[in-house]
Amino acid sequence: MKFISLRVRNAIVMHGYTADNKEIVEEFSDEPFMDKLIAIDRIQSVSGKYVLVTSSHGRVMYWEYEGEMSAIQQRLAAAGLVVA
């Protein structure tokens, strides 16, 4: 299993959907950034602000990260994990 080390903090947890198909989300603010080793296979996408990762019980989480998306892309590419 491959991992990437990032400084992240909780931003949004998507818990599921209501009966009328509306997302059930929990938003976080002002949490401190922390170092995490993230399993590559949990990462669904990386945007300019968030890493979208899978979690337990069918949840997905948006973690805000420190730094630039280009730096993450370069690190993943150097490990052979990005197709250009």
CSV table of C-alpha atoms in Angstrom, one decimal:
chain,number,residue,atom,x,y,z
A,1,MET,CA,0.0,0.0,0.0
A,2,LYS,CA,1.3,3.5,-0.9
A,3,PHE,CA,0.9,6.6,1.2
A,4,ILE,CA,1.4,10.3,0.8
A,5,SER,CA,2.1,12.6,3.7
A,6,LEU,CA,0.1,15.9,3.8
A,7,ARG,CA,-0.9,18.5,6.3
A,8,VAL,CA,-4.7,18.5,6.3
A,9,ARG,CA,-7.7,19.4,8.4
A,10,ASN,CA,-11.3,18.4,8.3
A,11,ALA,CA,-13.5,20.6,6.1
A,12,ILE,CA,-16.6,18.6,5.1
A,13,VAL,CA,-17.9,15.1,5.9
A,14,MET,CA,-20.7,13.8,3.6
A,15,HIS,CA,-22.7,11.3,5.6
A,16,GLY,CA,-25.2,10.3,3.0
A,17,TYR,CA,-28.5,11.5,1.6
A,18,THR,CA,-32.0,12.3,3.0
A,19,ALA,CA,-35.1,10.6,1.7
A,20,ASP,CA,-35.5,13.4,-0.8
A,21,ASN,CA,-32.0,13.0,-2.1
A,22,LYS,CA,-30.3,16.0,-0.4
A,23,GLU,CA,-26.8,15.6,0.9
A,24,ILE,CA,-26.3,15.3,4.7
A,25,VAL,CA,-23.1,17.2,5.3
A,26,GLU,CA,-21.1,18.2,8.4
A,27,GLU,CA,-18.9,21.2,8.0
A,28,PHE,CA,-15.9,22.1,10.1
A,29,SER,CA,-14.1,25.4,10.6
A,30,ASP,CA,-11.0,26.6,12.3
A,31,GLU,CA,-9.6,23.2,13.0
A,32,PRO,CA,-5.8,23.0,13.2
A,33,PHE,CA,-3.8,21.4,10.3
A,34,MET,CA,-2.2,18.1,11.2
A,35,ASP,CA,0.3,15.8,9.5
A,36,LYS,CA,-1.4,12.7,8.0
A,37,LEU,CA,-0.2,9.7,6.1
A,38,ILE,CA,-3.0,9.1,3.6
A,39,ALA,CA,-3.4,5.8,1.7
A,40,ILE,CA,-3.3,6.6,-2.0
A,41,ASP,CA,-6.2,4.3,-2.7
A,42,ARG,CA,-8.5,6.4,-0.4
A,43,ILE,CA,-7.9,9.6,-2.5
A,44,GLN,CA,-10.8,10.2,-5.0
A,45,SER,CA,-9.6,13.7,-6.2
A,46,VAL,CA,-7.4,16.6,-5.4
A,47,SER,CA,-8.6,20.2,-6.2
A,48,GLY,CA,-7.1,23.6,-5.6
A,49,LYS,CA,-8.1,23.5,-1.9
A,50,TYR,CA,-9.3,20.0,-1.0
A,51,VAL,CA,-8.4,16.3,-1.0
A,52,LEU,CA,-11.5,14.2,-1.4
A,53,VAL,CA,-11.1,10.9,0.4
A,54,THR,CA,-13.2,7.9,1.2
A,55,SER,CA,-14.0,6.9,4.8
A,56,SER,CA,-15.9,4.3,6.7
A,57,HIS,CA,-19.6,3.5,6.3
A,58,GLY,CA,-19.8,4.9,2.8
A,59,ARG,CA,-18.8,8.4,3.8
A,60,VAL,CA,-16.6,10.8,1.9
A,61,MET,CA,-14.6,13.6,3.4
A,62,TYR,CA,-13.1,16.8,2.1
A,63,TRP,CA,-9.8,17.6,3.8
A,64,GLU,CA,-8.4,21.1,3.3
A,65,TYR,CA,-4.7,20.8,2.7
A,66,GLU,CA,-1.7,23.2,3.1
A,67,GLY,CA,0.3,24.0,0.1
A,68,GLU,CA,-0.2,24.0,-3.7
A,69,MET,CA,-2.0,21.4,-5.8
A,70,SER,CA,0.9,21.4,-8.2
A,71,ALA,CA,3.2,20.2,-5.4
A,72,ILE,CA,0.9,17.3,-4.7
A,73,GLN,CA,0.7,16.5,-8.4
A,74,GLN,CA,4.4,16.5,-8.7
A,75,ARG,CA,4.9,14.2,-5.8
A,76,LEU,CA,2.3,11.8,-7.1
A,77,ALA,CA,3.8,11.9,-10.6
A,78,ALA,CA,7.3,11.2,-9.2
A,79,ALA,CA,5.9,8.1,-7.6
A,80,GLY,CA,4.4,7.0,-11.0
A,81,LEU,CA,0.8,7.6,-9.7
A,82,VAL,CA,-0.3,10.4,-12.2
A,83,VAL,CA,-1.0,9.9,-15.9
A,84,ALA,CA,-0.3,13.1,-17.8
